């Protein structure tokens, strides 16, 4: 990291003051429609710092071969790099063992893996609890499963600030409840949910828990053992790593009891036409050639985040969120959607008399990248009785300059649209 050229938060609230993280991200060094790029769409997918790009290039240029069981040097190197990424993930989320870390394509695949395996011991009439603020990835797999097998979905609602009504959770749990599925952080609202408290309530009643951590791991320290959940899922591309790679953490004792999911190479020990025996954890859940470069890139993203320190990331982003919230709410007619007391990194809003897509398009003309629409959280939109929002989401490279550019862009958009 190099000395800052960007205006920033006051040194009192900015642990990264004096470090220009932005310069570590080559993609940010460009003009969009003749303007400096203000990238405020990290909740959809974050950009990658140079060390991640370099780690992937080094692997592809020097070390590529298939992993596991190879006797030649390149296969040893590829295996070593792939397994070392798993060790970094284990440490990053404080899992007890590497056997608890399964590489997947992303959060979506991790959730589908749990849906397909855990549910095999359930019977018709069993219940799954989801919340009203879940991403579709943590709703649709459960709905599909419920339709196929006669399970029932129950929904923990939110209030008008976008906070879960946690006090209603005990009433939703009964003898048929098998699983509680819960986002750590809402991608549409930024709400940080009290996951540890919810998991404790579920565990007290023998209910399994799955946390969707896609929007938490890039923004705060995560400790799966402190949360005490059974499963925790996240995606590489939201935490400055590559697309197509993600992680399912699963408590070892539970993972041992799950049936295999996809069948193929690497997940077996022996195969014959009289029967097949399956590999140990975590390989039993990694059928076929994995995304080796993706895992290596994810490992480099973890190194990068750890070099900054997740506590510093959280402190900085929370100060920037406050700066952005204060600034944006000065705009007449702007309504923040999601005003939870405990919130991170997301500013979802509507502006009276404008359509979010028009705002997004006019902002793009001024170099500001935000996302507009339902953010794959249509039940949240339904709750607030809106079709969609404009969403600015923060990452570690954002500065007050980005927020000022957003503010200026919105002022211009409002002049044009009203
Ligand atoms: C909270 C949350 N869960 C799940 C997902 C799905 O992640 P992926 O598309 O990487 O599988 C996202 C992506 O936006 C998300 O924000």
CSV table of C-alpha atoms and ligand atoms in Angstrom, one decimal:
chain,number,residue,atom,x,y,z
A,1,UNK,CA,0.0,0.0,0.0
A,2,UNK,CA,1.2,3.5,-0.8
A,3,UNK,CA,0.7,7.0,0.5
A,4,UNK,CA,-2.8,8.3,0.0
A,5,UNK,CA,-3.7,10.7,-2.8
A,6,UNK,CA,-7.4,10.5,-2.1
A,7,UNK,CA,-9.3,12.7,0.4
A,8,UNK,CA,-10.2,10.4,3.3
A,9,UNK,CA,-11.9,10.2,6.6
A,10,UNK,CA,-10.4,12.0,9.5
A,11,UNK,CA,-7.4,10.2,10.9
A,12,UNK,CA,-9.3,9.7,14.2
A,13,UNK,CA,-11.8,7.3,12.6
A,14,UNK,CA,-9.7,5.9,9.8
A,15,UNK,CA,-7.3,3.1,10.7
A,16,UNK,CA,-6.0,3.0,7.1
A,17,UNK,CA,-5.3,6.7,6.9
A,18,UNK,CA,-2.1,7.1,5.0
A,19,UNK,CA,-2.6,4.0,2.9
A,20,UNK,CA,-4.2,4.2,-0.5
A,21,UNK,CA,-5.8,0.8,-0.9
A,22,UNK,CA,-7.4,2.1,-4.1
A,23,UNK,CA,-4.0,2.0,-5.8
A,24,UNK,CA,-3.7,-1.8,-5.2
A,25,UNK,CA,-6.7,-2.3,-7.5
A,26,UNK,CA,-5.7,-1.7,-11.2
A,27,UNK,CA,-9.3,-1.7,-12.5
A,28,UNK,CA,-10.1,1.4,-10.5
A,29,UNK,CA,-7.4,3.3,-12.3
A,30,UNK,CA,-9.5,4.3,-15.3
A,31,UNK,CA,-12.0,6.8,-16.5
A,32,UNK,CA,-15.6,5.9,-17.2
A,33,UNK,CA,-17.4,8.3,-19.6
A,34,UNK,CA,-14.6,10.8,-19.0
A,35,UNK,CA,-14.8,10.7,-15.2
A,36,UNK,CA,-12.8,9.1,-12.4
A,37,UNK,CA,-14.4,5.7,-11.6
A,38,UNK,CA,-16.3,5.6,-8.3
A,39,UNK,CA,-17.0,1.9,-7.9
A,40,UNK,CA,-19.8,1.5,-5.4
A,41,UNK,CA,-21.1,-2.0,-6.4
A,42,UNK,CA,-18.9,-4.3,-4.3
A,43,UNK,CA,-21.9,-6.1,-2.8
A,44,UNK,CA,-22.6,-7.5,-6.2
A,45,UNK,CA,-18.9,-8.3,-6.9
A,46,UNK,CA,-15.8,-6.7,-5.5
A,47,UNK,CA,-12.7,-5.8,-7.5
A,48,UNK,CA,-9.4,-7.7,-7.1
A,49,UNK,CA,-6.2,-6.3,-5.8
A,50,UNK,CA,-2.9,-6.8,-7.7
A,51,UNK,CA,-1.6,-9.6,-5.3
A,52,UNK,CA,-4.7,-11.7,-6.2
A,53,UNK,CA,-4.2,-11.1,-10.0
A,54,UNK,CA,-0.5,-11.9,-9.6
A,55,UNK,CA,-1.1,-15.1,-7.6
A,56,UNK,CA,-3.5,-16.4,-10.3
A,57,UNK,CA,-1.1,-15.5,-13.1
A,58,UNK,CA,1.9,-17.1,-11.4
A,59,UNK,CA,0.0,-20.3,-10.9
A,60,UNK,CA,-1.3,-20.4,-14.5
A,61,UNK,CA,2.1,-19.5,-15.9
A,62,UNK,CA,4.3,-21.8,-13.8
A,63,UNK,CA,2.5,-24.3,-11.7
A,64,UNK,CA,-0.7,-25.5,-13.4
A,65,UNK,CA,-1.5,-29.2,-13.3
A,66,UNK,CA,-4.3,-31.2,-11.9
A,67,UNK,CA,-4.3,-31.6,-8.1
A,68,UNK,CA,-4.0,-34.7,-5.8
A,69,UNK,CA,-2.4,-38.0,-6.7
A,70,UNK,CA,0.0,-36.6,-9.2
A,71,UNK,CA,3.6,-37.7,-8.9
A,72,UNK,CA,5.2,-35.0,-11.0
A,73,UNK,CA,6.5,-31.6,-9.8
A,74,UNK,CA,3.8,-29.4,-11.3
A,75,UNK,CA,1.0,-31.5,-9.7
A,76,UNK,CA,2.8,-31.3,-6.4
A,77,UNK,CA,3.0,-27.5,-6.7
A,78,UNK,CA,-0.6,-27.2,-7.7
A,79,UNK,CA,-1.8,-29.5,-4.9
A,80,UNK,CA,0.4,-27.6,-2.4
A,81,UNK,CA,-1.0,-24.2,-3.5
A,82,UNK,CA,-4.6,-25.5,-3.5
A,83,UNK,CA,-4.4,-27.0,-0.1
A,84,UNK,CA,-2.5,-24.0,1.3
A,85,UNK,CA,-5.6,-21.9,0.2
A,86,UNK,CA,-7.8,-24.2,2.2
A,87,UNK,CA,-5.5,-23.7,5.3
A,88,UNK,CA,-5.9,-19.9,4.8
A,89,UNK,CA,-9.7,-20.2,4.7
A,90,UNK,CA,-9.7,-22.3,7.8
A,91,UNK,CA,-7.7,-19.8,9.7
A,92,UNK,CA,-9.7,-16.8,8.3
A,93,UNK,CA,-13.0,-18.1,9.7
A,94,UNK,CA,-11.5,-19.9,12.6
A,95,UNK,CA,-12.8,-23.4,11.7
A,96,UNK,CA,-11.4,-26.2,13.8
A,97,UNK,CA,-10.0,-28.2,10.9
A,98,UNK,CA,-9.4,-28.1,7.2
A,99,UNK,CA,-11.8,-31.1,6.9
A,100,UNK,CA,-14.5,-28.6,7.6
A,101,UNK,CA,-13.7,-26.4,4.5
A,102,UNK,CA,-15.2,-27.5,1.2
A,103,UNK,CA,-14.5,-25.4,-1.9
A,104,UNK,CA,-17.6,-24.7,-4.0
A,105,UNK,CA,-18.5,-22.5,-6.9
A,106,UNK,CA,-19.8,-19.9,-4.5
A,107,UNK,CA,-22.4,-19.3,-1.8
A,108,UNK,CA,-25.2,-20.5,-4.0
A,109,UNK,CA,-23.6,-23.8,-4.6
A,110,UNK,CA,-22.7,-24.2,-0.9
A,111,UNK,CA,-26.3,-23.7,0.1
A,112,UNK,CA,-27.5,-26.1,-2.6
A,113,UNK,CA,-25.0,-28.7,-1.3
A,114,UNK,CA,-26.5,-28.5,2.2
A,115,UNK,CA,-30.0,-28.6,0.8
A,116,UNK,CA,-29.3,-31.7,-1.2
A,117,UNK,CA,-27.6,-33.7,1.6
A,118,UNK,CA,-28.9,-32.6,4.9
A,119,UNK,CA,-32.5,-33.0,3.8
A,120,UNK,CA,-32.1,-36.7,3.0
A,121,UNK,CA,-33.0,-37.6,6.6
A,122,UNK,CA,-36.1,-35.3,6.7
A,123,UNK,CA,-39.7,-36.4,6.1
A,124,UNK,CA,-42.7,-34.7,4.7
A,125,UNK,CA,-44.1,-32.1,7.1
A,126,UNK,CA,-40.6,-31.1,8.4
A,127,UNK,CA,-39.9,-27.4,8.6
A,128,UNK,CA,-37.2,-25.0,7.5
A,129,UNK,CA,-37.0,-21.4,8.8
A,130,UNK,CA,-35.7,-18.7,6.5
A,131,UNK,CA,-35.9,-14.9,7.1
A,132,UNK,CA,-37.6,-12.2,5.2
A,133,UNK,CA,-34.3,-10.5,4.3
A,134,UNK,CA,-32.6,-13.5,2.6
A,135,UNK,CA,-31.0,-13.3,-0.8
A,136,UNK,CA,-32.8,-15.6,-3.3
A,137,UNK,CA,-29.9,-18.0,-2.9
A,138,UNK,CA,-31.1,-18.8,0.6
A,139,UNK,CA,-34.8,-19.0,-0.3
A,140,UNK,CA,-35.2,-20.7,-3.6
A,141,UNK,CA,-33.2,-24.0,-2.9
A,142,UNK,CA,-35.4,-24.4,0.2
A,143,UNK,CA,-38.6,-23.7,-1.6
A,144,UNK,CA,-37.7,-26.2,-4.4
A,145,UNK,CA,-36.9,-28.8,-1.8
A,146,UNK,CA,-40.1,-28.1,0.1
A,147,UNK,CA,-42.1,-28.5,-3.1
A,148,UNK,CA,-40.5,-31.8,-3.9
A,149,UNK,CA,-40.7,-33.4,-0.5
A,150,UNK,CA,-43.6,-31.7,1.3
A,151,UNK,CA,-41.5,-29.7,3.7
A,152,UNK,CA,-42.8,-26.4,5.0
A,153,UNK,CA,-41.0,-23.0,4.8
A,154,UNK,CA,-41.6,-20.6,7.7
A,155,UNK,CA,-40.5,-17.0,7.6
A,156,UNK,CA,-39.0,-14.8,10.3
A,157,UNK,CA,-40.1,-11.3,9.5
A,158,UNK,CA,-38.3,-7.9,9.6
A,159,UNK,CA,-39.4,-4.5,11.0
A,160,UNK,CA,-39.5,-1.3,9.0
A,161,UNK,CA,-35.8,-0.6,9.7
A,162,UNK,CA,-34.9,-3.9,8.2
A,163,UNK,CA,-34.1,-5.7,11.4
A,164,UNK,CA,-35.1,-9.2,12.2
A,165,UNK,CA,-37.9,-9.7,14.7
A,166,UNK,CA,-35.6,-12.1,16.6
A,167,UNK,CA,-38.1,-12.3,19.5
A,168,UNK,CA,-40.4,-14.2,17.2
A,169,UNK,CA,-37.9,-16.9,16.5
A,170,UNK,CA,-38.7,-19.2,19.5
A,171,UNK,CA,-42.4,-19.2,18.4
A,172,UNK,CA,-41.4,-20.4,14.9
A,173,UNK,CA,-39.5,-23.4,16.2
A,174,UNK,CA,-41.4,-26.6,16.9
A,175,UNK,CA,-40.8,-30.3,16.9
A,176,UNK,CA,-40.7,-30.4,13.1
A,177,UNK,CA,-38.1,-27.6,12.6
A,178,UNK,CA,-35.0,-29.0,11.0
A,179,UNK,CA,-33.0,-26.0,9.9
A,180,UNK,CA,-32.7,-22.3,10.4
A,181,UNK,CA,-31.3,-20.4,7.4
A,182,UNK,CA,-30.1,-16.9,8.0
A,183,UNK,CA,-28.0,-14.3,6.3
A,184,UNK,CA,-25.2,-12.8,8.5
A,185,UNK,CA,-25.6,-9.5,6.6
A,186,UNK,CA,-28.4,-8.5,4.3
A,187,UNK,CA,-27.2,-7.7,0.8
A,188,UNK,CA,-30.2,-5.4,0.1
A,189,UNK,CA,-30.3,-3.5,3.4
A,190,UNK,CA,-26.9,-3.9,5.0
A,191,UNK,CA,-28.4,-5.1,8.3
A,192,UNK,CA,-26.0,-7.1,10.5
A,193,UNK,CA,-28.1,-9.9,12.0
A,194,UNK,CA,-27.5,-11.2,15.5
A,195,UNK,CA,-26.5,-14.6,14.2
A,196,UNK,CA,-24.9,-15.8,17.4
A,197,UNK,CA,-28.1,-15.2,19.3
A,198,UNK,CA,-30.3,-16.8,16.7
A,199,UNK,CA,-28.0,-19.8,16.4
A,200,UNK,CA,-28.1,-20.3,20.2
A,201,UNK,CA,-31.9,-20.2,20.1
A,202,UNK,CA,-32.0,-22.8,17.4
A,203,UNK,CA,-29.4,-25.1,19.0
A,204,UNK,CA,-31.2,-25.0,22.3
A,205,UNK,CA,-34.1,-26.7,20.4
A,206,UNK,CA,-31.9,-29.1,18.4
A,207,UNK,CA,-32.3,-27.2,15.2
A,208,UNK,CA,-29.4,-27.1,12.7
A,209,UNK,CA,-28.2,-23.7,11.4
A,210,UNK,CA,-26.9,-22.4,8.1
A,211,UNK,CA,-25.5,-18.9,7.9
A,212,UNK,CA,-25.2,-17.2,4.5
A,213,UNK,CA,-22.0,-15.1,5.1
A,214,UNK,CA,-21.6,-13.8,1.6
A,215,UNK,CA,-21.9,-10.2,2.7
A,216,UNK,CA,-20.2,-10.6,6.1
A,217,UNK,CA,-16.8,-12.1,5.3
A,218,UNK,CA,-15.6,-9.1,3.3
A,219,UNK,CA,-16.5,-6.6,6.0
A,220,UNK,CA,-15.9,-7.9,9.5
A,221,UNK,CA,-14.0,-10.6,11.4
A,222,UNK,CA,-15.9,-13.9,11.2
A,223,UNK,CA,-15.4,-16.7,13.7
A,224,UNK,CA,-17.6,-19.7,12.9
A,225,UNK,CA,-16.8,-21.4,16.2
A,226,UNK,CA,-17.9,-18.3,18.1
A,227,UNK,CA,-21.1,-18.2,16.1
A,228,UNK,CA,-21.4,-21.9,16.7
A,229,UNK,CA,-23.4,-22.5,13.5
A,230,UNK,CA,-23.4,-25.9,11.7
A,231,UNK,CA,-22.8,-24.4,8.2
A,232,UNK,CA,-21.4,-21.1,7.0
A,233,UNK,CA,-21.3,-20.2,3.3
A,234,UNK,CA,-19.5,-17.5,1.3
A,235,UNK,CA,-18.2,-16.5,-2.1
A,236,UNK,CA,-14.7,-15.5,-3.2
A,237,UNK,CA,-15.7,-12.7,-5.5
A,238,UNK,CA,-17.4,-10.7,-2.8
A,239,UNK,CA,-14.2,-10.7,-0.7
A,240,UNK,CA,-11.7,-9.4,-3.4
A,241,UNK,CA,-11.1,-12.9,-4.8
A,242,UNK,CA,-12.1,-14.5,-8.1
A,243,UNK,CA,-15.5,-15.6,-9.3
A,244,UNK,CA,-16.4,-19.3,-9.5
A,245,UNK,CA,-14.9,-20.1,-6.1
A,246,UNK,CA,-16.6,-20.2,-2.7
A,247,UNK,CA,-16.6,-22.0,0.6
A,248,UNK,CA,-18.9,-24.2,2.6
A,249,UNK,CA,-17.8,-24.5,6.2
A,250,UNK,CA,-19.5,-27.4,7.9
A,251,UNK,CA,-19.1,-28.7,11.5
A,252,UNK,CA,-17.0,-31.8,11.1
A,253,UNK,CA,-19.2,-34.2,13.2
A,254,UNK,CA,-22.2,-33.2,11.0
A,255,UNK,CA,-20.3,-33.3,7.7
A,256,UNK,CA,-19.2,-36.8,8.5
A,257,UNK,CA,-22.8,-37.9,8.8
A,258,UNK,CA,-23.9,-36.4,5.5
A,259,UNK,CA,-24.3,-38.5,2.4
A,260,UNK,CA,-22.1,-37.6,-0.6
A,261,UNK,CA,-23.5,-35.0,-3.1
A,262,UNK,CA,-22.2,-35.0,-6.6
A,263,UNK,CA,-20.5,-38.2,-7.7
A,264,UNK,CA,-17.2,-38.3,-9.8
A,265,UNK,CA,-13.5,-38.3,-9.5
A,266,UNK,CA,-11.7,-37.2,-6.3
A,267,UNK,CA,-14.7,-37.8,-4.0
A,268,UNK,CA,-14.2,-41.6,-4.0
A,269,UNK,CA,-11.6,-44.0,-2.4
A,270,UNK,CA,-12.4,-47.1,-4.5
A,271,UNK,CA,-14.8,-47.8,-7.4
A,272,UNK,CA,-15.9,-51.1,-8.7
A,273,UNK,CA,-19.1,-52.3,-10.3
A,274,UNK,CA,-19.9,-54.1,-7.0
A,275,UNK,CA,-19.8,-50.8,-5.2
A,276,UNK,CA,-18.0,-47.5,-4.4
A,277,UNK,CA,-16.4,-46.2,-1.2
A,278,UNK,CA,-16.2,-42.5,-0.6
A,279,UNK,CA,-13.2,-40.3,0.2
A,280,UNK,CA,-12.7,-38.5,3.5
A,281,UNK,CA,-13.6,-34.9,4.3
A,282,UNK,CA,-13.5,-32.5,2.7
A,283,UNK,CA,-12.8,-34.3,-0.6
A,284,UNK,CA,-16.0,-36.3,-0.4
A,285,UNK,CA,-17.8,-33.1,-1.3
A,286,UNK,CA,-15.4,-31.9,-4.1
A,287,UNK,CA,-16.2,-34.2,-7.1
A,288,UNK,CA,-14.3,-33.5,-10.2
A,289,UNK,CA,-11.4,-31.2,-11.0
A,290,UNK,CA,-11.8,-28.2,-8.7
A,291,UNK,CA,-11.3,-24.5,-9.5
A,292,UNK,CA,-7.6,-24.6,-8.6
A,293,UNK,CA,-6.8,-21.0,-9.8
A,294,UNK,CA,-9.9,-19.7,-8.0
A,295,UNK,CA,-8.9,-21.3,-4.7
A,296,UNK,CA,-5.4,-19.9,-5.0
A,297,UNK,CA,-6.8,-16.4,-5.8
A,298,UNK,CA,-9.1,-16.7,-2.8
A,299,UNK,CA,-6.1,-17.6,-0.6
A,300,UNK,CA,-4.3,-14.5,-1.9
A,301,UNK,CA,-7.4,-12.3,-1.2
A,302,UNK,CA,-7.4,-13.6,2.4
A,303,UNK,CA,-3.7,-12.7,2.7
A,304,UNK,CA,-4.5,-9.3,1.4
A,305,UNK,CA,-7.4,-8.7,3.8
A,306,UNK,CA,-5.3,-10.0,6.7
A,307,UNK,CA,-2.5,-7.6,5.8
A,308,UNK,CA,-5.0,-4.8,6.4
A,309,UNK,CA,-6.7,-6.5,9.3
A,310,UNK,CA,-10.4,-7.3,9.4
A,311,UNK,CA,-11.0,-5.2,12.5
A,312,UNK,CA,-9.5,-2.3,10.6
A,313,UNK,CA,-11.7,-3.0,7.6
A,314,UNK,CA,-14.8,-3.0,9.8
A,315,UNK,CA,-13.8,0.2,11.6
A,316,UNK,CA,-13.1,2.0,8.3
A,317,UNK,CA,-16.2,0.9,6.5
A,318,UNK,CA,-18.4,1.8,9.4
A,319,UNK,CA,-17.0,5.4,9.4
A,320,UNK,CA,-17.4,5.6,5.7
A,321,UNK,CA,-21.0,4.3,5.9
A,322,UNK,CA,-21.8,7.1,8.5
A,323,UNK,CA,-20.2,9.7,6.2
A,324,UNK,CA,-22.2,8.4,3.2
A,325,UNK,CA,-25.5,8.2,5.2
A,326,UNK,CA,-25.2,11.7,6.6
A,327,UNK,CA,-24.4,13.0,3.1
A,328,UNK,CA,-27.0,11.2,1.1
A,329,UNK,CA,-29.8,11.9,3.5
A,330,UNK,CA,-29.2,15.7,2.9
A,331,UNK,CA,-30.8,15.1,-0.6
A,332,UNK,CA,-34.5,16.1,-0.7
A,333,UNK,CA,-36.8,13.2,-1.4
A,334,UNK,CA,-34.2,10.5,-0.7
A,335,UNK,CA,-35.5,7.6,1.4
A,336,UNK,CA,-33.0,5.2,2.9
A,337,UNK,CA,-34.3,1.6,2.7
A,338,UNK,CA,-32.6,-0.2,5.6
A,339,UNK,CA,-31.9,1.8,8.7
A,340,UNK,CA,-30.9,-0.9,11.1
A,341,UNK,CA,-29.0,0.1,14.2
A,342,UNK,CA,-26.4,-2.5,13.4
A,343,UNK,CA,-25.5,-2.0,9.7
A,344,UNK,CA,-22.6,-2.3,7.3
A,345,UNK,CA,-21.5,-1.2,3.9
A,346,UNK,CA,-24.8,-0.9,2.0
A,347,UNK,CA,-26.9,2.2,1.2
A,348,UNK,CA,-30.1,1.2,-0.5
A,349,UNK,CA,-32.4,4.1,-1.3
A,350,UNK,CA,-35.2,5.5,-3.4
A,351,UNK,CA,-35.7,9.1,-4.5
A,352,UNK,CA,-39.2,10.5,-4.8
A,353,UNK,CA,-40.3,11.0,-8.4
A,354,UNK,CA,-37.4,9.0,-10.0
A,355,UNK,CA,-36.9,5.4,-11.1
A,356,UNK,CA,-33.8,3.7,-9.7
A,357,UNK,CA,-32.7,2.5,-13.2
A,358,UNK,CA,-32.7,6.2,-14.4
A,359,UNK,CA,-30.6,7.2,-11.4
A,360,UNK,CA,-28.1,4.3,-12.1
A,361,UNK,CA,-27.8,5.3,-15.8
A,362,UNK,CA,-27.2,9.0,-15.1
A,363,UNK,CA,-24.7,8.1,-12.4
A,364,UNK,CA,-22.8,5.9,-14.8
A,365,UNK,CA,-22.5,8.8,-17.2
A,366,UNK,CA,-20.6,10.5,-14.4
A,367,UNK,CA,-18.4,7.5,-13.6
A,368,UNK,CA,-20.3,6.3,-10.6
A,369,UNK,CA,-21.1,2.5,-10.6
A,370,UNK,CA,-24.1,1.5,-8.4
A,371,UNK,CA,-26.6,-1.3,-8.7
A,372,UNK,CA,-30.4,-0.8,-9.2
A,373,UNK,CA,-33.3,-3.3,-8.9
A,374,UNK,CA,-34.4,-5.9,-6.4
A,375,UNK,CA,-30.9,-7.2,-5.6
A,376,UNK,CA,-32.1,-10.8,-5.6
A,377,UNK,CA,-34.1,-10.0,-2.5
A,378,UNK,CA,-37.6,-9.6,-3.8
A,379,UNK,CA,-39.3,-10.4,-0.5
A,380,UNK,CA,-37.4,-7.4,1.0
A,381,UNK,CA,-38.8,-5.1,-1.8
A,382,UNK,CA,-42.3,-6.5,-1.1
A,383,UNK,CA,-41.9,-5.7,2.6
A,384,UNK,CA,-41.1,-2.0,1.8
A,385,UNK,CA,-43.7,-2.0,-1.0
A,386,UNK,CA,-41.3,-0.9,-3.7
A,387,UNK,CA,-40.1,-2.5,-7.0
A,388,UNK,CA,-36.5,-1.9,-6.3
A,389,UNK,CA,-33.8,0.5,-4.9
A,390,UNK,CA,-30.7,2.2,-6.0
A,391,UNK,CA,-27.9,0.6,-4.0
A,392,UNK,CA,-24.4,2.0,-3.3
A,393,UNK,CA,-22.2,-0.6,-1.6
A,394,UNK,CA,-18.9,0.0,-0.1
A,395,UNK,CA,-15.6,-1.9,-0.2
A,396,UNK,CA,-12.2,-1.4,1.3
A,397,UNK,CA,-11.0,0.8,-1.6
A,398,UNK,CA,-13.8,3.4,-1.3
A,399,UNK,CA,-13.0,6.8,0.0
A,400,UNK,CA,-14.9,10.0,0.8
A,401,UNK,CA,-14.1,11.0,-2.8
A,402,UNK,CA,-16.4,8.2,-4.1
A,403,UNK,CA,-19.2,9.3,-1.8
A,404,UNK,CA,-18.8,13.0,-2.8
A,405,UNK,CA,-18.9,11.9,-6.5
A,406,UNK,CA,-22.0,9.9,-5.8
A,407,UNK,CA,-23.6,12.9,-4.1
A,408,UNK,CA,-22.7,15.2,-6.9
A,409,UNK,CA,-24.0,12.7,-9.5
A,410,UNK,CA,-27.3,12.3,-7.6
A,411,UNK,CA,-27.7,16.1,-7.4
A,412,UNK,CA,-27.3,16.3,-11.2
A,413,UNK,CA,-29.6,13.3,-11.8
A,414,UNK,CA,-32.3,14.9,-9.7
A,415,UNK,CA,-32.0,18.2,-11.7
A,416,UNK,CA,-32.5,16.2,-14.9
A,417,UNK,CA,-35.3,13.9,-13.7
A,418,UNK,CA,-37.5,16.2,-11.7
B,1,LIG,C1,-26.3,-12.4,0.9
B,1,LIG,C2,-26.0,-13.2,-0.4
B,1,LIG,N1,-26.2,-14.5,-0.4
B,1,LIG,C3,-25.9,-15.2,-1.5
B,1,LIG,C4,-25.4,-14.6,-2.7
B,1,LIG,C5,-25.1,-15.4,-3.8
B,1,LIG,O1,-23.7,-15.4,-4.0
B,1,LIG,P1,-23.1,-16.2,-5.3
B,1,LIG,O2,-23.8,-15.6,-6.5
B,1,LIG,O3,-21.7,-15.7,-5.3
B,1,LIG,O4,-23.3,-17.6,-5.2
B,1,LIG,C6,-25.3,-13.2,-2.7
B,1,LIG,C7,-24.8,-12.5,-3.9
B,1,LIG,O5,-25.2,-11.4,-4.1
B,1,LIG,C8,-25.5,-12.5,-1.5
B,1,LIG,O6,-25.4,-11.2,-1.5
